[in-house]
N, C-alpha and C. Protein backbone atom coordinates (compact mmCIF):
# COMPACT_ATOMS: atom_id res chain seq x y z
N UNK A 1 -43.43 -24.97 -11.93
CA UNK A 1 -42.38 -24.09 -12.42
C UNK A 1 -41.54 -23.54 -11.26
N UNK A 2 -42.24 -23.12 -10.15
CA UNK A 2 -41.52 -22.59 -9.00
C UNK A 2 -40.66 -23.68 -8.35
N UNK A 3 -41.21 -24.88 -8.29
CA UNK A 3 -40.46 -25.99 -7.67
C UNK A 3 -39.20 -26.28 -8.47
N UNK A 4 -39.30 -26.20 -9.78
CA UNK A 4 -38.15 -26.42 -10.66
C UNK A 4 -37.08 -25.34 -10.43
N UNK A 5 -37.54 -24.10 -10.32
CA UNK A 5 -36.62 -22.97 -10.12
C UNK A 5 -35.91 -23.10 -8.77
N UNK A 6 -36.66 -23.45 -7.73
CA UNK A 6 -36.06 -23.63 -6.40
C UNK A 6 -35.07 -24.78 -6.44
N UNK A 7 -35.41 -25.84 -7.13
CA UNK A 7 -34.51 -26.98 -7.27
C UNK A 7 -33.21 -26.60 -7.95
N UNK A 8 -33.30 -25.77 -8.99
CA UNK A 8 -32.10 -25.32 -9.69
C UNK A 8 -31.23 -24.45 -8.80
N UNK A 9 -31.85 -23.56 -8.03
CA UNK A 9 -31.10 -22.68 -7.13
C UNK A 9 -30.37 -23.51 -6.08
N UNK A 10 -31.05 -24.49 -5.51
CA UNK A 10 -30.42 -25.36 -4.51
C UNK A 10 -29.26 -26.13 -5.14
N UNK A 11 -29.46 -26.63 -6.35
CA UNK A 11 -28.41 -27.39 -7.04
C UNK A 11 -27.19 -26.52 -7.29
N UNK A 12 -27.39 -25.29 -7.73
CA UNK A 12 -26.28 -24.37 -7.98
C UNK A 12 -25.56 -24.05 -6.68
N UNK A 13 -26.30 -23.85 -5.60
CA UNK A 13 -25.69 -23.56 -4.30
C UNK A 13 -24.85 -24.73 -3.82
N UNK A 14 -25.34 -25.94 -3.99
CA UNK A 14 -24.59 -27.13 -3.58
C UNK A 14 -23.32 -27.26 -4.41
N UNK A 15 -23.43 -27.07 -5.70
CA UNK A 15 -22.25 -27.16 -6.58
C UNK A 15 -21.23 -26.08 -6.24
N UNK A 16 -21.69 -24.88 -5.96
CA UNK A 16 -20.78 -23.79 -5.63
C UNK A 16 -20.07 -24.05 -4.31
N UNK A 17 -20.78 -24.59 -3.33
CA UNK A 17 -20.14 -24.87 -2.04
C UNK A 17 -19.12 -26.00 -2.18
N UNK A 18 -19.37 -26.94 -3.06
CA UNK A 18 -18.41 -28.03 -3.28
C UNK A 18 -17.18 -27.53 -4.04
N UNK A 19 -17.34 -26.52 -4.84
CA UNK A 19 -16.24 -26.01 -5.67
C UNK A 19 -15.25 -25.18 -4.87
N UNK A 20 -15.69 -24.59 -3.77
CA UNK A 20 -14.77 -23.80 -2.96
C UNK A 20 -13.84 -24.74 -2.21
N UNK A 21 -12.59 -24.34 -2.14
CA UNK A 21 -11.60 -25.19 -1.52
C UNK A 21 -11.09 -24.53 -0.26
N UNK A 22 -11.08 -25.25 0.83
CA UNK A 22 -10.54 -24.75 2.08
C UNK A 22 -9.13 -25.30 2.25
N UNK A 23 -8.28 -24.45 2.78
CA UNK A 23 -6.90 -24.87 3.01
C UNK A 23 -6.78 -25.58 4.35
N UNK A 24 -5.97 -26.58 4.38
CA UNK A 24 -5.67 -27.24 5.65
C UNK A 24 -4.75 -26.32 6.43
N UNK A 25 -4.63 -26.51 7.74
CA UNK A 25 -3.72 -25.67 8.52
C UNK A 25 -2.28 -25.69 8.00
N UNK A 26 -1.83 -26.84 7.53
CA UNK A 26 -0.47 -26.95 6.98
C UNK A 26 -0.34 -26.12 5.70
N UNK A 27 -1.34 -26.24 4.82
CA UNK A 27 -1.31 -25.47 3.57
C UNK A 27 -1.40 -23.97 3.85
N UNK A 28 -2.21 -23.60 4.84
CA UNK A 28 -2.35 -22.18 5.20
C UNK A 28 -1.03 -21.62 5.71
N UNK A 29 -0.35 -22.37 6.56
CA UNK A 29 0.95 -21.93 7.09
C UNK A 29 1.99 -21.83 5.98
N UNK A 30 1.98 -22.78 5.06
CA UNK A 30 2.92 -22.74 3.92
C UNK A 30 2.66 -21.52 3.05
N UNK A 31 1.38 -21.20 2.83
CA UNK A 31 1.04 -20.03 2.02
C UNK A 31 1.48 -18.75 2.72
N UNK A 32 1.27 -18.66 4.04
CA UNK A 32 1.70 -17.48 4.79
C UNK A 32 3.21 -17.31 4.71
N UNK A 33 3.95 -18.42 4.81
CA UNK A 33 5.41 -18.34 4.70
C UNK A 33 5.84 -17.92 3.31
N UNK A 34 5.13 -18.39 2.30
CA UNK A 34 5.44 -18.01 0.92
C UNK A 34 5.21 -16.50 0.72
N UNK A 35 4.10 -15.98 1.24
CA UNK A 35 3.81 -14.55 1.13
C UNK A 35 4.87 -13.74 1.89
N UNK A 36 5.21 -14.18 3.10
CA UNK A 36 6.22 -13.47 3.90
C UNK A 36 7.56 -13.43 3.17
N UNK A 37 7.95 -14.54 2.53
CA UNK A 37 9.22 -14.58 1.80
C UNK A 37 9.18 -13.65 0.59
N UNK A 38 8.04 -13.61 -0.11
CA UNK A 38 7.92 -12.73 -1.28
C UNK A 38 7.96 -11.27 -0.85
N UNK A 39 7.33 -10.94 0.27
CA UNK A 39 7.39 -9.57 0.80
C UNK A 39 8.83 -9.20 1.12
N UNK A 40 9.53 -10.07 1.83
CA UNK A 40 10.92 -9.80 2.21
C UNK A 40 11.81 -9.63 0.99
N UNK A 41 11.67 -10.51 0.01
CA UNK A 41 12.48 -10.43 -1.21
C UNK A 41 12.22 -9.13 -1.97
N UNK A 42 10.95 -8.74 -2.08
CA UNK A 42 10.59 -7.51 -2.80
C UNK A 42 11.16 -6.28 -2.11
N UNK A 43 11.10 -6.25 -0.79
CA UNK A 43 11.60 -5.08 -0.06
C UNK A 43 13.12 -5.00 -0.13
N UNK A 44 13.80 -6.12 -0.01
CA UNK A 44 15.26 -6.13 -0.10
C UNK A 44 15.73 -5.71 -1.49
N UNK A 45 14.98 -6.08 -2.52
CA UNK A 45 15.34 -5.73 -3.90
C UNK A 45 14.86 -4.34 -4.29
N UNK A 46 14.15 -3.66 -3.40
CA UNK A 46 13.56 -2.35 -3.69
C UNK A 46 12.71 -2.41 -4.96
N UNK A 47 11.83 -3.40 -5.01
CA UNK A 47 10.97 -3.59 -6.17
C UNK A 47 9.59 -4.04 -5.67
N UNK A 48 8.72 -3.06 -5.37
CA UNK A 48 7.40 -3.38 -4.84
C UNK A 48 6.41 -2.27 -5.15
N UNK A 49 5.12 -2.64 -5.06
CA UNK A 49 4.01 -1.70 -5.25
C UNK A 49 3.03 -1.89 -4.10
N UNK A 50 2.56 -0.77 -3.55
CA UNK A 50 1.56 -0.82 -2.49
C UNK A 50 0.35 -0.03 -2.97
N UNK A 51 -0.83 -0.63 -2.88
CA UNK A 51 -2.09 0.02 -3.25
C UNK A 51 -2.79 0.44 -1.97
N UNK A 52 -3.24 1.69 -1.92
CA UNK A 52 -3.83 2.25 -0.71
C UNK A 52 -5.33 2.43 -0.85
N UNK A 53 -6.05 2.18 0.27
CA UNK A 53 -7.50 2.30 0.27
C UNK A 53 -8.04 3.18 1.40
N UNK A 54 -7.13 3.77 2.21
CA UNK A 54 -7.57 4.58 3.35
C UNK A 54 -6.54 5.67 3.60
N UNK A 55 -7.01 6.88 3.88
CA UNK A 55 -6.11 8.02 4.10
C UNK A 55 -6.43 8.65 5.46
N UNK A 56 -5.37 9.09 6.15
CA UNK A 56 -5.52 9.73 7.46
C UNK A 56 -4.80 11.07 7.42
N UNK A 57 -5.50 12.15 7.04
CA UNK A 57 -4.87 13.48 7.01
C UNK A 57 -4.65 14.02 8.43
N UNK A 58 -3.80 15.02 8.57
CA UNK A 58 -3.50 15.60 9.88
C UNK A 58 -4.68 16.37 10.45
N UNK A 59 -5.29 17.25 9.68
CA UNK A 59 -6.33 18.15 10.21
C UNK A 59 -7.74 17.83 9.71
N UNK A 60 -7.93 16.66 9.14
CA UNK A 60 -9.24 16.31 8.61
C UNK A 60 -9.61 14.91 9.09
N UNK A 61 -10.85 14.52 8.80
CA UNK A 61 -11.31 13.19 9.15
C UNK A 61 -10.68 12.14 8.23
N UNK A 62 -10.34 10.98 8.78
CA UNK A 62 -9.88 9.88 7.92
C UNK A 62 -11.00 9.47 6.98
N UNK A 63 -10.61 8.91 5.83
CA UNK A 63 -11.63 8.51 4.87
C UNK A 63 -11.13 7.35 4.00
N UNK A 64 -12.09 6.60 3.49
CA UNK A 64 -11.79 5.54 2.54
C UNK A 64 -11.58 6.18 1.17
N UNK A 65 -10.66 5.64 0.42
CA UNK A 65 -10.42 6.13 -0.94
C UNK A 65 -11.30 5.35 -1.90
N UNK A 66 -11.97 6.05 -2.80
CA UNK A 66 -12.93 5.40 -3.69
C UNK A 66 -12.29 4.88 -4.97
N UNK A 67 -11.12 5.38 -5.30
CA UNK A 67 -10.40 4.87 -6.47
C UNK A 67 -9.03 4.38 -6.01
N UNK A 68 -8.43 3.46 -6.74
CA UNK A 68 -7.14 2.92 -6.30
C UNK A 68 -6.01 3.95 -6.46
N UNK A 69 -5.20 4.07 -5.43
CA UNK A 69 -4.00 4.91 -5.44
C UNK A 69 -2.84 4.03 -5.03
N UNK A 70 -1.66 4.31 -5.57
CA UNK A 70 -0.54 3.44 -5.24
C UNK A 70 0.79 4.17 -5.26
N UNK A 71 1.78 3.49 -4.70
CA UNK A 71 3.17 3.92 -4.73
C UNK A 71 3.97 2.72 -5.21
N UNK A 72 4.82 2.96 -6.20
CA UNK A 72 5.62 1.89 -6.79
C UNK A 72 7.10 2.26 -6.63
N UNK A 73 7.87 1.35 -6.08
CA UNK A 73 9.32 1.52 -5.96
C UNK A 73 9.98 0.49 -6.86
N UNK A 74 10.80 0.96 -7.78
CA UNK A 74 11.55 0.08 -8.68
C UNK A 74 12.98 0.58 -8.73
N UNK A 75 13.83 -0.09 -7.97
CA UNK A 75 15.23 0.30 -7.95
C UNK A 75 15.40 1.66 -7.33
N UNK A 76 15.91 2.61 -8.11
CA UNK A 76 16.14 3.96 -7.60
C UNK A 76 15.07 4.95 -8.05
N UNK A 77 13.90 4.45 -8.44
CA UNK A 77 12.80 5.31 -8.89
C UNK A 77 11.56 5.04 -8.06
N UNK A 78 10.89 6.10 -7.62
CA UNK A 78 9.63 5.99 -6.89
C UNK A 78 8.55 6.69 -7.70
N UNK A 79 7.44 5.97 -7.95
CA UNK A 79 6.29 6.55 -8.63
C UNK A 79 5.18 6.68 -7.61
N UNK A 80 4.83 7.91 -7.29
CA UNK A 80 3.81 8.18 -6.29
C UNK A 80 2.54 8.66 -6.99
N UNK A 81 1.44 8.01 -6.69
CA UNK A 81 0.13 8.41 -7.21
C UNK A 81 -0.83 8.41 -6.02
N UNK A 82 -0.77 9.50 -5.22
CA UNK A 82 -1.55 9.60 -3.99
C UNK A 82 -2.31 10.92 -3.93
N UNK A 83 -3.51 10.90 -3.36
CA UNK A 83 -4.23 12.15 -3.13
C UNK A 83 -3.66 12.85 -1.90
N UNK A 84 -3.78 14.16 -1.84
CA UNK A 84 -3.32 14.89 -0.66
C UNK A 84 -4.48 15.70 -0.09
N UNK A 85 -4.69 15.58 1.21
CA UNK A 85 -5.68 16.36 1.94
C UNK A 85 -4.94 17.04 3.08
N UNK A 86 -4.93 18.34 3.11
CA UNK A 86 -4.27 19.03 4.20
C UNK A 86 -3.80 20.41 3.82
N UNK A 87 -3.02 21.01 4.71
CA UNK A 87 -2.53 22.36 4.53
C UNK A 87 -1.19 22.32 3.79
N UNK A 88 -1.08 23.17 2.78
CA UNK A 88 0.17 23.32 2.03
C UNK A 88 0.71 24.70 2.35
N UNK A 89 1.94 24.78 2.83
CA UNK A 89 2.52 26.05 3.25
C UNK A 89 3.15 26.83 2.10
N UNK A 90 3.72 26.12 1.16
CA UNK A 90 4.36 26.76 0.02
C UNK A 90 4.17 25.86 -1.19
N UNK A 91 3.71 26.45 -2.27
CA UNK A 91 3.44 25.66 -3.47
C UNK A 91 3.89 26.45 -4.70
N UNK A 92 4.41 25.80 -5.73
CA UNK A 92 4.80 26.52 -6.94
C UNK A 92 3.59 27.15 -7.64
N UNK A 93 3.86 28.11 -8.46
CA UNK A 93 2.81 28.76 -9.23
C UNK A 93 2.10 27.71 -10.07
N UNK A 94 0.78 27.70 -10.04
CA UNK A 94 -0.01 26.74 -10.79
C UNK A 94 -0.46 25.56 -9.94
N UNK A 95 -0.05 25.51 -8.68
CA UNK A 95 -0.54 24.47 -7.78
C UNK A 95 0.41 23.32 -7.52
N UNK A 96 1.36 23.07 -8.39
CA UNK A 96 2.30 21.98 -8.17
C UNK A 96 1.68 20.63 -8.46
N UNK A 97 2.46 19.59 -8.21
CA UNK A 97 2.02 18.22 -8.51
C UNK A 97 1.45 17.49 -7.31
N UNK A 98 1.63 18.01 -6.12
CA UNK A 98 1.15 17.31 -4.93
C UNK A 98 1.94 16.04 -4.70
N UNK A 99 1.25 14.95 -4.48
CA UNK A 99 1.92 13.67 -4.26
C UNK A 99 1.77 12.74 -5.46
N UNK A 100 1.59 13.34 -6.64
CA UNK A 100 1.54 12.57 -7.89
C UNK A 100 2.78 12.96 -8.69
N UNK A 101 3.79 12.08 -8.64
CA UNK A 101 5.06 12.37 -9.31
C UNK A 101 5.90 11.11 -9.46
N UNK A 102 6.90 11.19 -10.31
CA UNK A 102 7.96 10.19 -10.41
C UNK A 102 9.23 10.88 -9.94
N UNK A 103 10.00 10.21 -9.09
CA UNK A 103 11.19 10.85 -8.53
C UNK A 103 12.32 9.85 -8.37
N UNK A 104 13.53 10.36 -8.49
CA UNK A 104 14.73 9.59 -8.22
C UNK A 104 14.89 9.47 -6.70
N UNK A 105 15.19 8.28 -6.22
CA UNK A 105 15.34 8.04 -4.79
C UNK A 105 16.75 8.44 -4.37
N UNK A 106 16.84 9.31 -3.36
CA UNK A 106 18.14 9.73 -2.84
C UNK A 106 18.63 8.81 -1.73
N UNK A 107 17.72 8.15 -1.02
CA UNK A 107 18.11 7.23 0.04
C UNK A 107 17.05 6.18 0.25
N UNK A 108 17.48 4.94 0.50
CA UNK A 108 16.56 3.81 0.70
C UNK A 108 17.10 2.97 1.85
N UNK A 109 16.30 2.82 2.91
CA UNK A 109 16.68 1.99 4.05
C UNK A 109 15.58 0.99 4.32
N UNK A 110 15.96 -0.26 4.47
CA UNK A 110 15.00 -1.32 4.77
C UNK A 110 15.54 -2.11 5.96
N UNK A 111 14.73 -2.23 7.00
CA UNK A 111 15.14 -3.02 8.16
C UNK A 111 13.93 -3.72 8.77
N UNK A 112 14.20 -4.87 9.35
CA UNK A 112 13.15 -5.63 10.04
C UNK A 112 13.11 -5.12 11.47
N UNK A 113 11.99 -4.48 11.86
CA UNK A 113 11.90 -3.88 13.19
C UNK A 113 11.13 -4.74 14.17
N UNK A 114 10.33 -5.67 13.67
CA UNK A 114 9.62 -6.64 14.49
C UNK A 114 9.72 -7.99 13.79
N UNK A 115 9.27 -9.03 14.46
CA UNK A 115 9.38 -10.35 13.85
C UNK A 115 8.51 -10.48 12.60
N UNK A 116 7.47 -9.65 12.48
CA UNK A 116 6.58 -9.74 11.32
C UNK A 116 6.43 -8.41 10.58
N UNK A 117 7.35 -7.47 10.79
CA UNK A 117 7.20 -6.15 10.16
C UNK A 117 8.54 -5.57 9.70
N UNK A 118 8.51 -4.99 8.51
CA UNK A 118 9.65 -4.28 7.95
C UNK A 118 9.34 -2.78 7.92
N UNK A 119 10.36 -1.98 8.09
CA UNK A 119 10.23 -0.53 7.93
C UNK A 119 11.16 -0.12 6.79
N UNK A 120 10.55 0.53 5.80
CA UNK A 120 11.29 1.01 4.64
C UNK A 120 11.17 2.53 4.62
N UNK A 121 12.30 3.22 4.60
CA UNK A 121 12.31 4.68 4.57
C UNK A 121 12.95 5.10 3.25
N UNK A 122 12.21 5.95 2.51
CA UNK A 122 12.67 6.42 1.20
C UNK A 122 12.76 7.94 1.25
N UNK A 123 13.93 8.47 0.84
CA UNK A 123 14.17 9.92 0.83
C UNK A 123 14.23 10.41 -0.60
N UNK A 124 13.58 11.56 -0.86
CA UNK A 124 13.61 12.18 -2.19
C UNK A 124 13.66 13.70 -2.06
N UNK A 125 14.43 14.32 -2.91
CA UNK A 125 14.45 15.79 -3.01
C UNK A 125 14.03 16.16 -4.42
N UNK A 126 13.04 17.01 -4.52
CA UNK A 126 12.57 17.48 -5.81
C UNK A 126 12.55 19.00 -5.78
N UNK A 127 12.39 19.61 -6.91
CA UNK A 127 12.36 21.08 -6.95
C UNK A 127 11.18 21.63 -6.17
N UNK A 128 10.09 20.88 -6.09
CA UNK A 128 8.88 21.33 -5.40
C UNK A 128 8.97 21.17 -3.89
N UNK A 129 9.61 20.09 -3.42
CA UNK A 129 9.64 19.80 -1.99
C UNK A 129 10.60 18.64 -1.72
N UNK A 130 10.88 18.40 -0.44
CA UNK A 130 11.63 17.23 0.01
C UNK A 130 10.63 16.28 0.65
N UNK A 131 10.77 14.98 0.38
CA UNK A 131 9.81 13.99 0.85
C UNK A 131 10.52 12.87 1.59
N UNK A 132 9.87 12.37 2.63
CA UNK A 132 10.29 11.15 3.31
C UNK A 132 9.06 10.25 3.35
N UNK A 133 9.16 9.10 2.67
CA UNK A 133 8.10 8.10 2.66
C UNK A 133 8.54 6.98 3.60
N UNK A 134 7.76 6.74 4.66
CA UNK A 134 8.08 5.68 5.61
C UNK A 134 7.00 4.61 5.52
N UNK A 135 7.38 3.44 5.02
CA UNK A 135 6.48 2.31 4.88
C UNK A 135 6.66 1.37 6.06
N UNK A 136 5.58 0.91 6.66
CA UNK A 136 5.60 -0.20 7.60
C UNK A 136 4.83 -1.33 6.92
N UNK A 137 5.55 -2.40 6.57
CA UNK A 137 4.95 -3.48 5.79
C UNK A 137 5.07 -4.78 6.59
N UNK A 138 3.93 -5.42 6.78
CA UNK A 138 3.88 -6.67 7.53
C UNK A 138 4.08 -7.86 6.61
N UNK A 139 4.38 -9.00 7.21
CA UNK A 139 4.64 -10.22 6.44
C UNK A 139 3.45 -10.64 5.58
N UNK A 140 2.23 -10.28 6.00
CA UNK A 140 1.04 -10.65 5.22
C UNK A 140 0.75 -9.65 4.09
N UNK A 141 1.57 -8.61 3.95
CA UNK A 141 1.40 -7.64 2.87
C UNK A 141 0.67 -6.38 3.27
N UNK A 142 0.04 -6.35 4.46
CA UNK A 142 -0.62 -5.12 4.90
C UNK A 142 0.44 -4.04 5.08
N UNK A 143 0.09 -2.82 4.73
CA UNK A 143 1.08 -1.74 4.76
C UNK A 143 0.47 -0.44 5.22
N UNK A 144 1.32 0.38 5.83
CA UNK A 144 0.95 1.75 6.13
C UNK A 144 2.08 2.63 5.61
N UNK A 145 1.72 3.84 5.24
CA UNK A 145 2.69 4.79 4.70
C UNK A 145 2.52 6.12 5.41
N UNK A 146 3.63 6.68 5.86
CA UNK A 146 3.63 8.01 6.46
C UNK A 146 4.43 8.90 5.55
N UNK A 147 3.84 10.02 5.10
CA UNK A 147 4.51 10.94 4.19
C UNK A 147 4.80 12.24 4.94
N UNK A 148 6.08 12.58 4.98
CA UNK A 148 6.52 13.83 5.61
C UNK A 148 7.13 14.72 4.53
N UNK A 149 6.71 15.98 4.52
CA UNK A 149 7.23 16.95 3.56
C UNK A 149 7.64 18.21 4.32
N UNK A 150 8.44 19.02 3.68
CA UNK A 150 8.82 20.29 4.29
C UNK A 150 7.70 21.32 4.18
N UNK A 151 6.98 21.31 3.05
CA UNK A 151 5.99 22.35 2.77
C UNK A 151 4.54 21.90 2.89
N UNK A 152 4.29 20.74 3.48
CA UNK A 152 2.93 20.21 3.61
C UNK A 152 2.76 19.58 4.98
N UNK A 153 1.50 19.49 5.41
CA UNK A 153 1.19 18.74 6.63
C UNK A 153 1.47 17.25 6.42
N UNK A 154 1.78 16.59 7.51
CA UNK A 154 1.98 15.15 7.54
C UNK A 154 0.69 14.44 7.14
N UNK A 155 0.81 13.31 6.42
CA UNK A 155 -0.36 12.52 6.03
C UNK A 155 0.04 11.05 6.01
N UNK A 156 -0.92 10.18 6.30
CA UNK A 156 -0.61 8.74 6.26
C UNK A 156 -1.72 7.98 5.54
N UNK A 157 -1.36 6.80 5.09
CA UNK A 157 -2.25 5.94 4.29
C UNK A 157 -2.12 4.51 4.78
N UNK A 158 -3.15 3.69 4.54
CA UNK A 158 -3.05 2.26 4.79
C UNK A 158 -3.51 1.52 3.54
N UNK A 159 -2.94 0.35 3.34
CA UNK A 159 -3.29 -0.42 2.15
C UNK A 159 -2.66 -1.80 2.16
N UNK A 160 -2.42 -2.33 0.98
CA UNK A 160 -1.95 -3.70 0.80
C UNK A 160 -0.85 -3.73 -0.25
N UNK A 161 0.24 -4.42 0.06
CA UNK A 161 1.31 -4.62 -0.91
C UNK A 161 0.84 -5.65 -1.93
N UNK A 162 1.15 -5.39 -3.20
CA UNK A 162 0.75 -6.30 -4.26
C UNK A 162 1.72 -7.47 -4.28
N UNK A 163 1.22 -8.65 -3.88
CA UNK A 163 2.02 -9.87 -3.85
C UNK A 163 1.33 -10.88 -4.75
N UNK A 164 2.05 -11.40 -5.73
CA UNK A 164 1.48 -12.38 -6.65
C UNK A 164 2.03 -13.76 -6.30
N UNK A 165 1.14 -14.64 -5.85
CA UNK A 165 1.55 -16.00 -5.52
C UNK A 165 1.67 -16.83 -6.77
N UNK A 166 2.57 -17.78 -6.72
CA UNK A 166 2.78 -18.66 -7.88
C UNK A 166 1.85 -19.83 -7.83
């Protein structure tokens, strides 16, 4: 019975290893170029979503985020769903919304600052605060976000841009 079970495990392992497909260097380069083009197109069209998994507060220890948080830019609208850790200097009665809000974008700038990196700066003014979201997004989809506010400490995040390959 044990010999049969071991035989089945070995058979499944062999089948699983045969089922995985490795890309050739040419295919890998083509895929990287496809991802880079999709990143560039999304940023130029101001239509992208970045999911964050790590936060770096100003006065606290950096930490991994245990639940998914994201920022979505669609045209002239930004949907921010981010946790905030830090000092708040002025807040509306009841605590305010923090960095969880939908806002109209007052300014959007996208420029290629390195051969493999774009910088996107988004400006928003809301009744609660003024925000500047600065994204650094690489051709492979890795992203960092720096959030500057008038009434809060600076905070930054790292994550991955959602890119769907065809």
